[in-house]
PDB file of C-alpha atoms in Angstrom:
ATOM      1  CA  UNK A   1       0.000   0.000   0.000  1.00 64.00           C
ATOM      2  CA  UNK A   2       1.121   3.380  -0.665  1.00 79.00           C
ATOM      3  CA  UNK A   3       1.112   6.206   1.700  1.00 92.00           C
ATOM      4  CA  UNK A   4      -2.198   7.389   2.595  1.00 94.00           C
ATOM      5  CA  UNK A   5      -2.957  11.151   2.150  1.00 96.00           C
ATOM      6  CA  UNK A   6      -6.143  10.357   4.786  1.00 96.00           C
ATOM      7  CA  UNK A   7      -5.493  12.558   7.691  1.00 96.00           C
ATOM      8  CA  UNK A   8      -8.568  10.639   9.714  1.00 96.00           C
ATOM      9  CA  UNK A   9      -7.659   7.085   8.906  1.00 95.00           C
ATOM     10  CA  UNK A  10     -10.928   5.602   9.661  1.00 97.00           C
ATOM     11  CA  UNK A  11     -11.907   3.608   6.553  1.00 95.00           C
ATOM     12  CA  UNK A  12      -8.170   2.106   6.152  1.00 92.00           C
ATOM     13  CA  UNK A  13      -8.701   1.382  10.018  1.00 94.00           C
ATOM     14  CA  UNK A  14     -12.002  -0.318   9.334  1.00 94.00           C
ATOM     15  CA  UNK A  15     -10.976  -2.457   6.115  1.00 92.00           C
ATOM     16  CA  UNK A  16     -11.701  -6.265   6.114  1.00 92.00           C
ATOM     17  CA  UNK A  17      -8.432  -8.216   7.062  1.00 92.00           C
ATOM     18  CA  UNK A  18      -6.574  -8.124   3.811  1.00 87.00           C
ATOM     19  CA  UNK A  19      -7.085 -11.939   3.171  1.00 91.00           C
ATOM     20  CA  UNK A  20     -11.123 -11.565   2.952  1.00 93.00           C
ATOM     21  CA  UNK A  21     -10.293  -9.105   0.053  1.00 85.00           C
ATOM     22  CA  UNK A  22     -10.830  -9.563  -3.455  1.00 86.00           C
ATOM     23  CA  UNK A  23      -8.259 -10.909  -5.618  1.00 83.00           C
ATOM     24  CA  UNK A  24      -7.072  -8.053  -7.713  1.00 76.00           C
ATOM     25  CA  UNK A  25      -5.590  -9.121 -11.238  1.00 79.00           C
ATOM     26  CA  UNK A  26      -4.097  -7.587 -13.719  1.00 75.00           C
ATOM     27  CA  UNK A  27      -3.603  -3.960 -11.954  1.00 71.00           C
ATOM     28  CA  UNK A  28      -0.208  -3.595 -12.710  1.00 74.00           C
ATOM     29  CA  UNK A  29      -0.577  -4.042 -16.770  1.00 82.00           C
ATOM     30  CA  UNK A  30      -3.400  -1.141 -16.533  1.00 81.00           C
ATOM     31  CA  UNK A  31      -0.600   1.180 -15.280  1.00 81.00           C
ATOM     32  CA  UNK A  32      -2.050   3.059 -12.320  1.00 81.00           C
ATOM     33  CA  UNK A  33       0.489   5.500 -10.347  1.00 88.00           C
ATOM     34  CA  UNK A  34       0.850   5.326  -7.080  1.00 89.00           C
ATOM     35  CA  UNK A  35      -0.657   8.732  -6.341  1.00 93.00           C
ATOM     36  CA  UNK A  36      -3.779   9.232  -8.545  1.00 93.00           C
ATOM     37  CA  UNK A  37      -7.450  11.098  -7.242  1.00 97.00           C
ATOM     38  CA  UNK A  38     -10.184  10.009  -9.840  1.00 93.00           C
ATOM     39  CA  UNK A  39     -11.990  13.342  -9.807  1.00 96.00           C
ATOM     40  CA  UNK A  40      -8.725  14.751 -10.738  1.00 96.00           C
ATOM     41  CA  UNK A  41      -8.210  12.033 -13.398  1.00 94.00           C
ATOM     42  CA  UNK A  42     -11.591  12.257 -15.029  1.00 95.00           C
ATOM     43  CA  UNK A  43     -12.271  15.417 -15.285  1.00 97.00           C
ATOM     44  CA  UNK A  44      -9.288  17.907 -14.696  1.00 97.00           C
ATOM     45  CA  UNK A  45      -7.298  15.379 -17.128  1.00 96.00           C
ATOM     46  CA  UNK A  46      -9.755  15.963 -19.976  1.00 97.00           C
ATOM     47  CA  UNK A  47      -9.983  19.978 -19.630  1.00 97.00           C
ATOM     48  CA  UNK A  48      -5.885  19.642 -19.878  1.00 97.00           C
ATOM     49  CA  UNK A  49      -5.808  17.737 -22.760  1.00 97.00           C
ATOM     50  CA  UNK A  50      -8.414  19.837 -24.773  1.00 98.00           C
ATOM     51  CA  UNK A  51     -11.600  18.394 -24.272  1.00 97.00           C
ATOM     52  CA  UNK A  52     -12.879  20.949 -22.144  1.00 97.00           C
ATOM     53  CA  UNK A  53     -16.105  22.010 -24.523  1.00 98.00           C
ATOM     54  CA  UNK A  54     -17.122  18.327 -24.664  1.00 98.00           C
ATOM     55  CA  UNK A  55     -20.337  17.003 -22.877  1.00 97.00           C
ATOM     56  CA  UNK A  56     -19.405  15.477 -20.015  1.00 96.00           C
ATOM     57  CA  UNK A  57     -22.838  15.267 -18.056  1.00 95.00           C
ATOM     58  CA  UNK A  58     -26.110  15.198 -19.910  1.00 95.00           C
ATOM     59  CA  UNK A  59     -29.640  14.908 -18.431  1.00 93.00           C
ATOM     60  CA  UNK A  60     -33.350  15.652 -19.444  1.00 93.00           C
ATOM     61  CA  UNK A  61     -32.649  19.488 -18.073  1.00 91.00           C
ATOM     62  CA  UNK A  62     -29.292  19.579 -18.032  1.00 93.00           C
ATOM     63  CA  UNK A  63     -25.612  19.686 -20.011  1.00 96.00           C
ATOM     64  CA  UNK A  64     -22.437  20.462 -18.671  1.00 98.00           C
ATOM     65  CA  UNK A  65     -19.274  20.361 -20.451  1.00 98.00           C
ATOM     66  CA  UNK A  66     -16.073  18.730 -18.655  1.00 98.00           C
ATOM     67  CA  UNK A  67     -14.962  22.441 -18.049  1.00 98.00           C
ATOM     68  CA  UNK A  68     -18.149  23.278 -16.121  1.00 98.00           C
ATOM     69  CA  UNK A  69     -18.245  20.242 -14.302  1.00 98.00           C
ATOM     70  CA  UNK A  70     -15.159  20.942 -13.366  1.00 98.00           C
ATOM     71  CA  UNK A  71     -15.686  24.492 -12.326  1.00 98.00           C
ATOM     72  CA  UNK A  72     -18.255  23.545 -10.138  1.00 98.00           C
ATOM     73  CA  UNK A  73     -16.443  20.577  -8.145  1.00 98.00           C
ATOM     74  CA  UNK A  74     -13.400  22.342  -7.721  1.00 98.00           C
ATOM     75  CA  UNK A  75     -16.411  25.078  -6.350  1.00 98.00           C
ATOM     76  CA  UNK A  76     -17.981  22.491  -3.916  1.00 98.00           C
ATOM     77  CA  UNK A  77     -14.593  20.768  -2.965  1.00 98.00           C
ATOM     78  CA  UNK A  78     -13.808  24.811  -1.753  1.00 98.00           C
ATOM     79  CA  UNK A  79     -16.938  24.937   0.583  1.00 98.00           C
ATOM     80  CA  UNK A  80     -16.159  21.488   1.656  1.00 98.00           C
ATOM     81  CA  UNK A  81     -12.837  22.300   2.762  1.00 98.00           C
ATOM     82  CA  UNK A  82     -13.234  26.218   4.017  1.00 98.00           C
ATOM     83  CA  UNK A  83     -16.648  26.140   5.283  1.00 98.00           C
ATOM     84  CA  UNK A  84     -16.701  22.871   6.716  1.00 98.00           C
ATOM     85  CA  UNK A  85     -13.248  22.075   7.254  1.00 98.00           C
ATOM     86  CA  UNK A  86     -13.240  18.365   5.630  1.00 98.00           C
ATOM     87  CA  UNK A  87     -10.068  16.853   6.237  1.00 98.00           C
ATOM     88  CA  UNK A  88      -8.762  13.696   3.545  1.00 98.00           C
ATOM     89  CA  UNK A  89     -10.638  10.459   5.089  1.00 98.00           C
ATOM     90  CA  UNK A  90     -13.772  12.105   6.712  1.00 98.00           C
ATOM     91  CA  UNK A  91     -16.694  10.634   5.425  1.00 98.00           C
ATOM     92  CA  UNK A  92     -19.560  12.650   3.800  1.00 98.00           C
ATOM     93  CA  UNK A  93     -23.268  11.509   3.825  1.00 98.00           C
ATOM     94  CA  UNK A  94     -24.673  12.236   0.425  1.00 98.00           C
ATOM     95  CA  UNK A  95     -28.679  11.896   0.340  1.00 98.00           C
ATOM     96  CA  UNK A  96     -29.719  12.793  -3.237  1.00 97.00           C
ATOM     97  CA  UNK A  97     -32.172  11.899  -6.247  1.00 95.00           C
ATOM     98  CA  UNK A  98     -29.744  11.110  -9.711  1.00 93.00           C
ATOM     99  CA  UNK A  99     -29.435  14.738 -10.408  1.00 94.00           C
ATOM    100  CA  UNK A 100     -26.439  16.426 -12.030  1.00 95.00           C
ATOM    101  CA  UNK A 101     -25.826  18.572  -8.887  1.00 97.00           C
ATOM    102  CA  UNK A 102     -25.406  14.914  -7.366  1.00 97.00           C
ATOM    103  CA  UNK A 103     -22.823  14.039 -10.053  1.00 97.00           C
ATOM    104  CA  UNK A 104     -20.610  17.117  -8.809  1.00 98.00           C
ATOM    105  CA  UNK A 105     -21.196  16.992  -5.375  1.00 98.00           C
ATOM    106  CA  UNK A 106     -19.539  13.526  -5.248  1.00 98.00           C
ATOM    107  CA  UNK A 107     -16.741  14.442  -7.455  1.00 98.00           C
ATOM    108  CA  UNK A 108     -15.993  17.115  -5.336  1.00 98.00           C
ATOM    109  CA  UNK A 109     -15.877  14.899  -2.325  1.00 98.00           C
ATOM    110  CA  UNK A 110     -13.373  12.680  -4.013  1.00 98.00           C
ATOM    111  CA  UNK A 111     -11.311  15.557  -5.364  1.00 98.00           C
ATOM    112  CA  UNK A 112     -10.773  17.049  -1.592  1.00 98.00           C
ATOM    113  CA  UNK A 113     -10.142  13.655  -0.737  1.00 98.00           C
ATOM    114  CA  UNK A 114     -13.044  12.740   1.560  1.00 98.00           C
ATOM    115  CA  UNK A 115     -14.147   9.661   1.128  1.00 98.00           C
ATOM    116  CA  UNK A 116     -18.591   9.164  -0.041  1.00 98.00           C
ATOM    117  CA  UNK A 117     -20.687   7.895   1.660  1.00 98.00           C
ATOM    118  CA  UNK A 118     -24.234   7.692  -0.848  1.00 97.00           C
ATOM    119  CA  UNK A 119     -27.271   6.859   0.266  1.00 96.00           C
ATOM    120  CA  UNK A 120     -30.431   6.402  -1.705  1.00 93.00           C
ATOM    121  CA  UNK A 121     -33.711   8.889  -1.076  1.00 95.00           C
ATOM    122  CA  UNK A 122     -35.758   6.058  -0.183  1.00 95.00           C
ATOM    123  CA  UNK A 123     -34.008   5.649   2.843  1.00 96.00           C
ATOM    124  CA  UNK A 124     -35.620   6.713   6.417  1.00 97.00           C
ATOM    125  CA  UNK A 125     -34.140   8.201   9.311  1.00 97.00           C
ATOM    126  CA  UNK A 126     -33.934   5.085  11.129  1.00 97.00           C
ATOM    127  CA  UNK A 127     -31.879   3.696   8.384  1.00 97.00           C
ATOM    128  CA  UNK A 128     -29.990   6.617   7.481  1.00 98.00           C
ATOM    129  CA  UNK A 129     -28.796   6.984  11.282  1.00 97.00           C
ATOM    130  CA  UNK A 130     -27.520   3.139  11.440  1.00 97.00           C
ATOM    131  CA  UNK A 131     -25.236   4.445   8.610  1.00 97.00           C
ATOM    132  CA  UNK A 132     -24.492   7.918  10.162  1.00 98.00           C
ATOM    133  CA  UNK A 133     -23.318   6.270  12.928  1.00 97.00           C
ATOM    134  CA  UNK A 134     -21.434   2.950  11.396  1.00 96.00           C
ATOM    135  CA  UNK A 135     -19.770   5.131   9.189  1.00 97.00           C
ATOM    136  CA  UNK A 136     -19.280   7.997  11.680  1.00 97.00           C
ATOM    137  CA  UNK A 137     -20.164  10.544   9.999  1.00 97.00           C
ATOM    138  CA  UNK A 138     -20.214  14.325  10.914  1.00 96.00           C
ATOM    139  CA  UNK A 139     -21.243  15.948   7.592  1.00 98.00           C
ATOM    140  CA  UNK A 140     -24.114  15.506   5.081  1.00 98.00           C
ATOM    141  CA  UNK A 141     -25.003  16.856   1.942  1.00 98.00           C
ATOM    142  CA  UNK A 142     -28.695  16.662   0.988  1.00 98.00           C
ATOM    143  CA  UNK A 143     -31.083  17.489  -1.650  1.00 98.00           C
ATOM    144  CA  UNK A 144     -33.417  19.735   0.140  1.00 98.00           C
ATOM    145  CA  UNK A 145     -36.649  18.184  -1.128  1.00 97.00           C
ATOM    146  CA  UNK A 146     -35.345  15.234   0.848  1.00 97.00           C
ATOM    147  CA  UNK A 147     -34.670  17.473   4.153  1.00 97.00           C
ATOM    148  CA  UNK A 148     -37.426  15.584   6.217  1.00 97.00           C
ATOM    149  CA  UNK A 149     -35.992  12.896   6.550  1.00 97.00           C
ATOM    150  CA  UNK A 150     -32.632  14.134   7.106  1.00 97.00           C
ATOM    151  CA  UNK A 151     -33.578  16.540   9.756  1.00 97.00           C
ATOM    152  CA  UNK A 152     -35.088  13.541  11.677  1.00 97.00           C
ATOM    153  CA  UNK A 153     -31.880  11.564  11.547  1.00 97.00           C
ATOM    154  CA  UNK A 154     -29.995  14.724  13.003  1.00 96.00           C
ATOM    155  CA  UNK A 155     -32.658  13.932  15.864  1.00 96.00           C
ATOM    156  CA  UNK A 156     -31.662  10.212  15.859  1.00 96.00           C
ATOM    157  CA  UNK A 157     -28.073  10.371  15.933  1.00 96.00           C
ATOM    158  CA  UNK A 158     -25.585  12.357  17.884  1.00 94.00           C
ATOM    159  CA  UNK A 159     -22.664  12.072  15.249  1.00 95.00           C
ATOM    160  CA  UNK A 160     -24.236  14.557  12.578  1.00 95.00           C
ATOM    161  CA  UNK A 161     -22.725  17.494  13.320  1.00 95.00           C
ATOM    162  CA  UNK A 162     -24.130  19.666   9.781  1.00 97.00           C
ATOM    163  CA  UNK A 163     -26.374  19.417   7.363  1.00 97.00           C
ATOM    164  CA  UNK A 164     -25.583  21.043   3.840  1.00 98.00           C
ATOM    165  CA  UNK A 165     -28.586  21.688   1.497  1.00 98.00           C
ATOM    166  CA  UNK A 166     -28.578  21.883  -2.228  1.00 98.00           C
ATOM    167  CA  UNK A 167     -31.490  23.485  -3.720  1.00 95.00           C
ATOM    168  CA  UNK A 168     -33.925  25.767  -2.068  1.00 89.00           C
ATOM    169  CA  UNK A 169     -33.465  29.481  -0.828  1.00 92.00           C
ATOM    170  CA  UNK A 170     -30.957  31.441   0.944  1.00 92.00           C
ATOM    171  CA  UNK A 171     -27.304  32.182   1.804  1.00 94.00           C
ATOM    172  CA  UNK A 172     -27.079  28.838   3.021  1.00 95.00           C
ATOM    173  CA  UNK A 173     -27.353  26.443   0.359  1.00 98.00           C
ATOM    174  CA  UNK A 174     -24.727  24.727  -1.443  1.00 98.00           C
ATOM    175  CA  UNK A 175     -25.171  26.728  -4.300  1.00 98.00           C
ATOM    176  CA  UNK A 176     -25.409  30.034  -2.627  1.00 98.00           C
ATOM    177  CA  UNK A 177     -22.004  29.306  -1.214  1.00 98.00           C
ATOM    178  CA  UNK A 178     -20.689  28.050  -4.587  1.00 98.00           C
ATOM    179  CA  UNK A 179     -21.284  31.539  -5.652  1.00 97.00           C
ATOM    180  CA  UNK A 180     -18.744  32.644  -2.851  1.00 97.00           C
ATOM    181  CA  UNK A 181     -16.142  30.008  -3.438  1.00 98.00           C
ATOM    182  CA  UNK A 182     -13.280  29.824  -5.704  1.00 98.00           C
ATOM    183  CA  UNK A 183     -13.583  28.024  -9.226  1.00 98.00           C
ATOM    184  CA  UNK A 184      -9.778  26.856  -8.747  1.00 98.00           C
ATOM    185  CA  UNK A 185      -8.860  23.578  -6.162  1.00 98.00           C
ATOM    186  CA  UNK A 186      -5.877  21.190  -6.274  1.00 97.00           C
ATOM    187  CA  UNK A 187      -7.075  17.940  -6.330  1.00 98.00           C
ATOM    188  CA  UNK A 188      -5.949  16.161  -2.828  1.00 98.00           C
ATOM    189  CA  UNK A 189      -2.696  14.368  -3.071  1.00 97.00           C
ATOM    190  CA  UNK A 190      -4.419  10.990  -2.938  1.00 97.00           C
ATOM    191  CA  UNK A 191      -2.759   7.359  -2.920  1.00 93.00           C
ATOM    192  CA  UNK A 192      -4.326   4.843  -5.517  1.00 89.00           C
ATOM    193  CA  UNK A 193      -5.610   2.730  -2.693  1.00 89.00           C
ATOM    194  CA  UNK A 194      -6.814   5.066  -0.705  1.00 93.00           C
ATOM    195  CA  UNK A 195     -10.843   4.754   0.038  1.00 94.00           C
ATOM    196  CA  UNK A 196     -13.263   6.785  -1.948  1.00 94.00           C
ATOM    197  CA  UNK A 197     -16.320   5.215  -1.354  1.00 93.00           C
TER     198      UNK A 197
END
């Protein structure tokens, strides 16, 4: 294993002995580096090498090109990191429909080098604090038409520390804070093996 750029070590900490683990073949002829972040990889590496203008995320009301995808995660890894002070290897409770927003809120996770933790809407409270709590988790980011729920596992649990919306009204949001943060982020100095999700 390579050296871990997690600061809170909790998921390497919490791995399955290494002998229940899959066997992993053929790694070494696909070439990964040692150090590599995916967000970084997948979309910072296509802006660099030109295909900035290209679709990247399409949906029914939605297109972004790899540059604005890009703008935007390096946006939400920003609030992650200055507003909420996520540290590589904290864990971050995601809670959304498949929306683009989604799409960038997890990249931007990965790019500060926090490690997701997704959850699906249909989930209640008294699910969604089992995980809060197995996981030990601090921070979520939710899709504010799901905030019911949410605000009733904040009652549940005493690990959930904040609650970030996206969507809705106010300085608060995620995307009212977007607006304040800057468009530029170096990717976290991540090791290949280090947990993402």
């Amino acid at each position: 294993m390579a050296q871990s750029a997690h600061l809170d070590t909790f998921t390497r900490d919490n791995l399955p002995p290494q002998e229940m683990w899959p066997e992993f073949i053929n790694l070494d002829r696909l070439g990964y580096p040692e150090r590599l972040n995916c967000a970084s990889e997948l979309l910072d590496r296509n802006v660099a090498e030109g295909r900035g203008d290209k679709p990247a995320l399409v949906s029914p009301t939605t297109s972004w090109t790899y540059a604005e995808l890009a703008e935007k995660v390096n946006r939400i890894a920003n609030v992650l990191v200055d507003d909420f002070g996520l540290k590589p290897g904290n864990r971050v409770l995601l809670r959304f429909p498949n929306t683009p927003m989604m799409t960038a809120v997890y990249f931007a996770v990965l790019k500060a080098g926090g490690v997701v933790v997704a959850t699906m809407p249909l989930l209640r409270a008294k699910e969604l604090a089992v995980i809060t709590d197995k996981a030990e988790l601090s921070l979520a980011i939710c899709d504010h038409r799901l905030s019911d729920e949410m605000e009733l596992t904040r009652k549940r649990t005493d690990r959930l520390e904040q609650i970030l919306y996206s969507g809705g009204e106010g300085d608060d949001t995620l995307e009212a804070r977007m607006e304040r943060a800057s468009s530029e982020f170096t990717a976290c100095d991540t090791a290949a093996d280090d947990v993402c999700l």
